[in-house]
PDB file of C-alpha atoms in Angstrom:
ATOM      1  CA  MET X 248      -0.030   0.179  -0.163  1.00  0.00           C
ATOM      2  CA  VAL X 249       1.371   3.492  -0.890  1.00  0.00           C
ATOM      3  CA  ASP X 250       1.400   6.298   1.176  1.00  0.00           C
ATOM      4  CA  VAL X 251       0.362   9.071  -1.450  1.00  0.00           C
ATOM      5  CA  PRO X 252      -0.914  12.455   0.073  1.00  0.00           C
ATOM      6  CA  ARG X 253      -3.166  14.753  -1.980  1.00  0.00           C
ATOM      7  CA  HIS X 254      -1.199  17.726  -1.033  1.00  0.00           C
ATOM      8  CA  SER X 255       2.204  17.866   0.581  1.00  0.00           C
ATOM      9  CA  LEU X 256       4.732  20.724   1.107  1.00  0.00           C
ATOM     10  CA  ARG X 257       7.084  19.671   3.328  1.00  0.00           C
ATOM     11  CA  ASP X 258      11.052  19.291   2.511  1.00  0.00           C
ATOM     12  CA  GLY X 259      13.003  16.568   4.365  1.00  0.00           C
ATOM     13  CA  PRO X 260      15.305  17.434   7.598  1.00  0.00           C
ATOM     14  CA  SER X 261      18.850  17.477   7.325  1.00  0.00           C
ATOM     15  CA  GLU X 262      21.253  17.403  10.441  1.00  0.00           C
ATOM     16  CA  ARG X 263      22.977  20.588   9.027  1.00  0.00           C
ATOM     17  CA  SER X 264      19.990  22.861   9.221  1.00  0.00           C
ATOM     18  CA  ARG X 265      18.268  22.375  12.824  1.00  0.00           C
ATOM     19  CA  ALA X 266      17.568  25.916  12.856  1.00  0.00           C
ATOM     20  CA  HIS X 267      13.977  27.305  13.608  1.00  0.00           C
ATOM     21  CA  PRO X 268      12.551  27.065  10.253  1.00  0.00           C
ATOM     22  CA  GLY X 269      10.474  30.691  11.094  1.00  0.00           C
ATOM     23  CA  ASP X 270      13.846  32.283  11.262  1.00  0.00           C
ATOM     24  CA  VAL X 271      15.087  30.642   7.818  1.00  0.00           C
ATOM     25  CA  SER X 272      12.092  31.687   5.916  1.00  0.00           C
ATOM     26  CA  ARG X 273      12.419  35.384   7.640  1.00  0.00           C
ATOM     27  CA  ARG X 274      16.251  35.374   6.550  1.00  0.00           C
ATOM     28  CA  VAL X 275      15.528  34.155   3.098  1.00  0.00           C
ATOM     29  CA  ALA X 276      12.731  36.608   2.319  1.00  0.00           C
ATOM     30  CA  GLN X 277      14.568  39.327   3.612  1.00  0.00           C
ATOM     31  CA  ARG X 278      18.013  38.614   1.548  1.00  0.00           C
ATOM     32  CA  ARG X 279      15.838  38.363  -1.455  1.00  0.00           C
ATOM     33  CA  GLU X 280      14.513  41.854  -0.797  1.00  0.00           C
ATOM     34  CA  GLN X 281      17.451  43.343   0.161  1.00  0.00           C
ATOM     35  CA  LEU X 282      19.273  42.361  -3.445  1.00  0.00           C
ATOM     36  CA  GLY X 283      15.837  43.387  -5.256  1.00  0.00           C
ATOM     37  CA  LEU X 284      15.129  39.726  -6.743  1.00  0.00           C
ATOM     38  CA  SER X 285      11.915  38.107  -7.406  1.00  0.00           C
ATOM     39  CA  ARG X 286      11.167  34.723  -6.375  1.00  0.00           C
ATOM     40  CA  GLU X 287      10.645  33.568 -10.159  1.00  0.00           C
ATOM     41  CA  GLU X 288      14.863  35.367 -10.160  1.00  0.00           C
ATOM     42  CA  VAL X 289      16.113  33.203  -7.063  1.00  0.00           C
ATOM     43  CA  ALA X 290      14.265  30.313  -7.891  1.00  0.00           C
ATOM     44  CA  ALA X 291      16.327  30.163 -11.860  1.00  0.00           C
ATOM     45  CA  LYS X 292      19.110  30.987  -9.884  1.00  0.00           C
ATOM     46  CA  ALA X 293      18.538  27.831  -7.646  1.00  0.00           C
ATOM     47  CA  GLY X 294      17.397  25.283  -9.755  1.00  0.00           C
ATOM     48  CA  MET X 295      13.896  25.429  -8.334  1.00  0.00           C
ATOM     49  CA  THR X 296      10.543  26.327  -9.323  1.00  0.00           C
ATOM     50  CA  PRO X 297       8.983  29.722  -7.783  1.00  0.00           C
ATOM     51  CA  SER X 298       6.341  27.868  -6.094  1.00  0.00           C
ATOM     52  CA  TYR X 299       9.156  25.902  -3.952  1.00  0.00           C
ATOM     53  CA  VAL X 300      11.128  29.461  -3.101  1.00  0.00           C
ATOM     54  CA  ARG X 301       7.336  31.086  -1.884  1.00  0.00           C
ATOM     55  CA  TYR X 302       7.097  27.969   0.265  1.00  0.00           C
ATOM     56  CA  VAL X 303      10.468  28.712   2.088  1.00  0.00           C
ATOM     57  CA  GLU X 304       9.352  32.223   2.895  1.00  0.00           C
ATOM     58  CA  GLU X 305       5.630  31.646   3.802  1.00  0.00           C
ATOM     59  CA  GLN X 306       4.868  28.515   4.762  1.00  0.00           C
ATOM     60  CA  CYS X 307       8.012  25.996   5.801  1.00  0.00           C
ATOM     61  CA  HIS X 308       7.201  24.638   9.356  1.00  0.00           C
ATOM     62  CA  HIS X 309       9.875  21.833   8.797  1.00  0.00           C
ATOM     63  CA  THR X 310      13.596  22.130   8.440  1.00  0.00           C
ATOM     64  CA  ILE X 311      15.420  22.656   5.066  1.00  0.00           C
ATOM     65  CA  GLY X 312      17.305  20.086   3.195  1.00  0.00           C
ATOM     66  CA  THR X 313      21.207  20.667   2.891  1.00  0.00           C
ATOM     67  CA  ASN X 314      20.726  20.628  -0.596  1.00  0.00           C
ATOM     68  CA  ALA X 315      18.118  23.269  -1.065  1.00  0.00           C
ATOM     69  CA  LEU X 316      19.667  25.340   1.581  1.00  0.00           C
ATOM     70  CA  LEU X 317      22.721  25.365   0.017  1.00  0.00           C
ATOM     71  CA  ARG X 318      21.264  26.321  -3.312  1.00  0.00           C
ATOM     72  CA  LEU X 319      19.139  29.258  -1.846  1.00  0.00           C
ATOM     73  CA  ALA X 320      22.376  30.405  -0.510  1.00  0.00           C
ATOM     74  CA  GLY X 321      23.991  30.441  -3.510  1.00  0.00           C
ATOM     75  CA  ALA X 322      21.492  32.320  -5.354  1.00  0.00           C
ATOM     76  CA  LEU X 323      21.241  34.769  -2.680  1.00  0.00           C
ATOM     77  CA  ARG X 324      24.932  35.647  -2.894  1.00  0.00           C
ATOM     78  CA  THR X 325      25.058  34.594   1.043  1.00  0.00           C
ATOM     79  CA  THR X 326      26.345  31.407   3.004  1.00  0.00           C
ATOM     80  CA  ALA X 327      23.992  28.854   4.406  1.00  0.00           C
ATOM     81  CA  SER X 328      25.258  30.026   7.994  1.00  0.00           C
ATOM     82  CA  HIS X 329      23.768  33.368   7.687  1.00  0.00           C
ATOM     83  CA  LEU X 330      20.506  31.785   6.506  1.00  0.00           C
ATOM     84  CA  LEU X 331      20.658  29.953   9.608  1.00  0.00           C
ATOM     85  CA  GLY X 332      21.486  32.412  11.618  1.00  0.00           C
ATOM     86  CA  GLY X 333      25.079  31.868  12.432  1.00  0.00           C
ATOM     87  CA  ASP X 334      28.114  34.637  12.756  1.00  0.00           C
ATOM     88  CA  ALA X 335      30.405  33.236  10.690  1.00  0.00           C
ATOM     89  CA  GLU X 336      31.224  35.258   7.450  1.00  0.00           C
ATOM     90  CA  HIS X 337      32.482  33.928   4.638  1.00  0.00           C
ATOM     91  CA  LEU X 338      33.813  35.643   1.618  1.00  0.00           C
ATOM     92  CA  PRO X 339      31.832  35.533  -1.899  1.00  0.00           C
ATOM     93  CA  GLY X 340      32.303  32.222  -3.455  1.00  0.00           C
ATOM     94  CA  GLU X 341      33.592  30.379  -0.376  1.00  0.00           C
ATOM     95  CA  THR X 342      32.113  27.268   0.118  1.00  0.00           C
ATOM     96  CA  GLU X 343      31.790  25.354   3.390  1.00  0.00           C
ATOM     97  CA  THR X 344      33.818  22.691   4.548  1.00  0.00           C
ATOM     98  CA  VAL X 345      31.847  19.468   4.155  1.00  0.00           C
ATOM     99  CA  GLY X 346      32.206  15.690   4.008  1.00  0.00           C
ATOM    100  CA  PRO X 347      31.859  12.923   1.607  1.00  0.00           C
ATOM    101  CA  PRO X 348      28.557  12.339   0.555  1.00  0.00           C
ATOM    102  CA  VAL X 349      26.291   9.524   2.029  1.00  0.00           C
ATOM    103  CA  MET X 350      22.999   8.193   0.316  1.00  0.00           C
ATOM    104  CA  GLU X 351      19.863   8.248   2.352  1.00  0.00           C
ATOM    105  CA  GLU X 352      16.104   6.399   1.508  1.00  0.00           C
ATOM    106  CA  MET X 353      13.814   9.304   1.435  1.00  0.00           C
ATOM    107  CA  PRO X 354      10.644   8.736   3.247  1.00  0.00           C
ATOM    108  CA  SER X 355       7.070   8.714   1.085  1.00  0.00           C
ATOM    109  CA  GLN X 356       6.363  12.194   2.512  1.00  0.00           C
ATOM    110  CA  GLU X 357       9.330  13.773   1.365  1.00  0.00           C
ATOM    111  CA  CYS X 358       9.128  11.924  -2.270  1.00  0.00           C
ATOM    112  CA  TRP X 359       5.877  13.505  -3.005  1.00  0.00           C
ATOM    113  CA  THR X 360       7.228  16.767  -1.897  1.00  0.00           C
ATOM    114  CA  ARG X 361      10.305  16.655  -4.715  1.00  0.00           C
ATOM    115  CA  LEU X 362       7.497  15.122  -7.131  1.00  0.00           C
ATOM    116  CA  SER X 363       5.299  18.346  -6.751  1.00  0.00           C
ATOM    117  CA  GLY X 364       8.017  20.884  -6.822  1.00  0.00           C
ATOM    118  CA  HIS X 365       9.051  19.780 -10.078  1.00  0.00           C
ATOM    119  CA  ASP X 366       7.313  19.336 -13.729  1.00  0.00           C
ATOM    120  CA  VAL X 367       9.652  17.424 -16.218  1.00  0.00           C
ATOM    121  CA  GLY X 368      10.414  13.963 -15.510  1.00  0.00           C
ATOM    122  CA  ARG X 369      11.171  10.632 -17.391  1.00  0.00           C
ATOM    123  CA  ILE X 370       9.191   7.642 -18.150  1.00  0.00           C
ATOM    124  CA  ALA X 371      10.540   4.182 -19.052  1.00  0.00           C
ATOM    125  CA  LEU X 372       8.234   2.510 -21.168  1.00  0.00           C
ATOM    126  CA  THR X 373       8.460  -0.550 -23.793  1.00  0.00           C
ATOM    127  CA  THR X 374       7.846   0.610 -27.797  1.00  0.00           C
ATOM    128  CA  GLY X 375       5.452  -1.269 -30.129  1.00  0.00           C
ATOM    129  CA  GLY X 376       8.641  -2.776 -31.497  1.00  0.00           C
ATOM    130  CA  GLY X 377       9.340  -4.200 -28.118  1.00  0.00           C
ATOM    131  CA  HIS X 378      12.486  -1.890 -27.659  1.00  0.00           C
ATOM    132  CA  PRO X 379      12.744  -0.002 -24.261  1.00  0.00           C
ATOM    133  CA  ALA X 380      12.648   3.673 -24.317  1.00  0.00           C
ATOM    134  CA  VAL X 381      13.404   6.772 -21.806  1.00  0.00           C
ATOM    135  CA  LEU X 382      10.908   9.398 -22.644  1.00  0.00           C
ATOM    136  CA  PRO X 383      10.966  13.094 -20.991  1.00  0.00           C
ATOM    137  CA  VAL X 384       7.466  14.203 -20.518  1.00  0.00           C
ATOM    138  CA  ASN X 385       5.744  17.658 -18.363  1.00  0.00           C
ATOM    139  CA  TYR X 386       3.853  16.124 -15.875  1.00  0.00           C
ATOM    140  CA  ALA X 387       1.885  17.568 -12.879  1.00  0.00           C
ATOM    141  CA  VAL X 388       1.034  16.017  -9.758  1.00  0.00           C
ATOM    142  CA  VAL X 389      -2.653  15.677  -9.112  1.00  0.00           C
ATOM    143  CA  ASP X 390      -4.690  13.728  -6.489  1.00  0.00           C
ATOM    144  CA  GLY X 391      -2.175  11.587  -5.745  1.00  0.00           C
ATOM    145  CA  ALA X 392      -1.136  10.621  -9.277  1.00  0.00           C
ATOM    146  CA  ILE X 393       1.260  11.715 -12.193  1.00  0.00           C
ATOM    147  CA  VAL X 394      -0.465  12.988 -15.237  1.00  0.00           C
ATOM    148  CA  TYR X 395       0.721  14.086 -18.253  1.00  0.00           C
ATOM    149  CA  ARG X 396      -0.802  15.298 -21.508  1.00  0.00           C
ATOM    150  CA  THR X 397       0.297  13.904 -25.216  1.00  0.00           C
ATOM    151  CA  ALA X 398      -0.745  13.487 -28.564  1.00  0.00           C
ATOM    152  CA  PRO X 399      -2.316   9.980 -29.369  1.00  0.00           C
ATOM    153  CA  ASP X 400       0.443   9.186 -31.895  1.00  0.00           C
ATOM    154  CA  ALA X 401       3.179  10.244 -29.934  1.00  0.00           C
ATOM    155  CA  PRO X 402       5.427   7.843 -28.092  1.00  0.00           C
ATOM    156  CA  PRO X 403       4.579   8.733 -24.458  1.00  0.00           C
ATOM    157  CA  SER X 404       1.138   7.500 -25.817  1.00  0.00           C
ATOM    158  CA  LEU X 405       2.240   4.091 -25.380  1.00  0.00           C
ATOM    159  CA  ALA X 406       2.354   3.736 -22.134  1.00  0.00           C
ATOM    160  CA  LYS X 407      -1.203   3.383 -22.026  1.00  0.00           C
ATOM    161  CA  GLY X 408      -2.202   0.295 -20.593  1.00  0.00           C
ATOM    162  CA  SER X 409       1.043  -0.578 -19.237  1.00  0.00           C
ATOM    163  CA  GLU X 410       2.891  -0.895 -16.046  1.00  0.00           C
ATOM    164  CA  ILE X 411       5.490   1.962 -16.109  1.00  0.00           C
ATOM    165  CA  ALA X 412       8.390   3.665 -14.390  1.00  0.00           C
ATOM    166  CA  PHE X 413       8.506   7.422 -14.035  1.00  0.00           C
ATOM    167  CA  GLU X 414      11.658   9.360 -12.372  1.00  0.00           C
ATOM    168  CA  VAL X 415      12.678  12.939 -11.586  1.00  0.00           C
ATOM    169  CA  ASP X 416      15.890  13.878 -10.068  1.00  0.00           C
ATOM    170  CA  GLN X 417      18.025  16.503  -9.617  1.00  0.00           C
ATOM    171  CA  LEU X 418      21.912  16.055  -9.178  1.00  0.00           C
ATOM    172  CA  ASP X 419      24.544  18.567  -8.149  1.00  0.00           C
ATOM    173  CA  ALA X 420      28.275  17.453  -9.191  1.00  0.00           C
ATOM    174  CA  CYS X 421      29.783  20.633  -7.964  1.00  0.00           C
ATOM    175  CA  LEU X 422      28.238  19.894  -4.098  1.00  0.00           C
ATOM    176  CA  SER X 423      28.455  16.024  -4.587  1.00  0.00           C
ATOM    177  CA  GLY X 424      24.703  16.061  -3.914  1.00  0.00           C
ATOM    178  CA  GLY X 425      21.022  15.118  -5.433  1.00  0.00           C
ATOM    179  CA  TRP X 426      18.010  13.516  -5.005  1.00  0.00           C
ATOM    180  CA  SER X 427      15.799  10.574  -6.986  1.00  0.00           C
ATOM    181  CA  VAL X 428      12.287   9.674  -6.982  1.00  0.00           C
ATOM    182  CA  LEU X 429      10.962   6.658  -8.566  1.00  0.00           C
ATOM    183  CA  VAL X 430       7.464   5.876  -9.209  1.00  0.00           C
ATOM    184  CA  LEU X 431       5.986   2.852 -10.707  1.00  0.00           C
ATOM    185  CA  GLY X 432       2.548   2.279 -11.544  1.00  0.00           C
ATOM    186  CA  VAL X 433      -0.031   1.498 -14.329  1.00  0.00           C
ATOM    187  CA  ALA X 434      -0.772   4.100 -16.902  1.00  0.00           C
ATOM    188  CA  GLU X 435      -4.575   4.807 -17.855  1.00  0.00           C
ATOM    189  CA  HIS X 436      -6.035   6.877 -20.353  1.00  0.00           C
ATOM    190  CA  VAL X 437      -7.800   9.301 -18.696  1.00  0.00           C
ATOM    191  CA  VAL X 438     -11.582   9.481 -20.507  1.00  0.00           C
ATOM    192  CA  ASP X 439     -14.138  11.235 -18.018  1.00  0.00           C
ATOM    193  CA  PRO X 440     -14.684  14.709 -19.556  1.00  0.00           C
ATOM    194  CA  GLU X 441     -15.163  16.205 -16.001  1.00  0.00           C
ATOM    195  CA  ASP X 442     -11.784  14.666 -15.472  1.00  0.00           C
ATOM    196  CA  THR X 443      -9.824  16.112 -18.894  1.00  0.00           C
ATOM    197  CA  ARG X 444     -11.235  19.480 -18.230  1.00  0.00           C
ATOM    198  CA  ALA X 445     -10.035  19.694 -14.659  1.00  0.00           C
ATOM    199  CA  LEU X 446      -6.738  18.828 -16.130  1.00  0.00           C
ATOM    200  CA  GLU X 447      -6.563  21.465 -19.129  1.00  0.00           C
ATOM    201  CA  THR X 448      -4.779  24.193 -16.479  1.00  0.00           C
ATOM    202  CA  HIS X 449      -1.454  22.063 -16.544  1.00  0.00           C
ATOM    203  CA  PRO X 450       0.784  22.255 -18.811  1.00  0.00           C
ATOM    204  CA  GLY X 451       1.310  20.504 -22.268  1.00  0.00           C
ATOM    205  CA  PRO X 452       4.387  18.877 -23.767  1.00  0.00           C
ATOM    206  CA  TRP X 453       6.921  21.369 -24.801  1.00  0.00           C
ATOM    207  CA  SER X 454       7.219  19.744 -28.557  1.00  0.00           C
ATOM    208  CA  GLY X 455       3.555  21.106 -29.124  1.00  0.00           C
ATOM    209  CA  GLY X 456       1.107  19.503 -31.282  1.00  0.00           C
ATOM    210  CA  GLU X 457      -2.385  17.449 -31.152  1.00  0.00           C
ATOM    211  CA  ASP X 458      -1.804  17.222 -27.186  1.00  0.00           C
ATOM    212  CA  ASP X 459      -5.069  15.827 -26.407  1.00  0.00           C
ATOM    213  CA  LEU X 460      -4.573  12.853 -25.040  1.00  0.00           C
ATOM    214  CA  TRP X 461      -4.136  12.680 -21.339  1.00  0.00           C
ATOM    215  CA  ILE X 462      -2.186   9.806 -19.243  1.00  0.00           C
ATOM    216  CA  ARG X 463      -2.558   9.234 -15.244  1.00  0.00           C
ATOM    217  CA  ILE X 464       0.230   7.094 -13.599  1.00  0.00           C
ATOM    218  CA  VAL X 465      -1.614   5.261 -10.566  1.00  0.00           C
ATOM    219  CA  PRO X 466       1.159   4.660  -8.369  1.00  0.00           C
ATOM    220  CA  THR X 467       1.597   1.072  -7.005  1.00  0.00           C
ATOM    221  CA  HIS X 468       5.449   1.875  -5.350  1.00  0.00           C
ATOM    222  CA  VAL X 469       7.163   4.729  -4.546  1.00  0.00           C
ATOM    223  CA  THR X 470      10.739   5.297  -3.267  1.00  0.00           C
ATOM    224  CA  GLY X 471      13.207   7.996  -3.343  1.00  0.00           C
ATOM    225  CA  SER X 472      16.902   8.480  -2.697  1.00  0.00           C
ATOM    226  CA  LEU X 473      18.695  11.699  -1.009  1.00  0.00           C
ATOM    227  CA  ILE X 474      22.693  12.047  -1.511  1.00  0.00           C
ATOM    228  CA  ARG X 475      24.207  14.519   0.486  1.00  0.00           C
ATOM    229  CA  THR X 476      26.978  15.615   2.082  1.00  0.00           C
ATOM    230  CA  VAL X 477      27.780  15.652   6.153  1.00  0.00           C
TER     231      VAL X 477
END
C-alpha cells in the first residue's frame, strides 16, 4: 500500500540545518528583498520552482534540506550559515567545508514533496517494437497521481494500459549531492470529460502539437534516494 498524500509541501530534515524554520524563512525573504530579486529570479538561480521559494518564505514549518539550503544561499549571494542565523562570515564564492556524500532513503512524504515541486520527468516504457525507451514528459501531480498530456500518436502515448516507471531527479556534481524519486505504476487513459476539463490548466508537452490525450500514472510503489554531504 503506497502512502499517497493529495497535497504535500514538506521538505525533508537535515542534520546540518537544525534552525528554527520560521527564522530561516524570514532570512531568505529579507535577503531576497535586499537584493531586489523576485522569487522567479531566485528560483532560476537556485534551480528550483518559484512555488518552492514561496513555500520556504511563507509556509515552511520544518527544517530545510542541506541541498536546498546551499542552493538558496548561492542564489542569494550569502552563506548557509547566515540563513541559519550563524555568525560566521565567508568571502563571496567561498564554500563551506563538508564531508563525503552519503546516500539516504527518502520517506514517502518527502518523495511526494519533490515530485510536486517539479514539472519535468522521464517515463520508461516498452515501444511497439518491443524496445525499451526513456522519454521526457511535462507532468503534474494531481490527486496523488502523475498526469501528463501527449498526442495520440506520440511515443509517450504508448504507456497507456501498461505498467511503467516514472523518474524525477536533480543532481549537482559541484555539491556532490542530489536526489532521485522513482514511481512505479499503471498508466491509464483519462477519458472522463469532467476529469479532462479539470486537467486543462496543466501544461502540455514542450513540443506542442495535438496533445489531447491525457495519461494518468496511478502509483503502486514510490521510492526515493537522497545524496547529501554531512
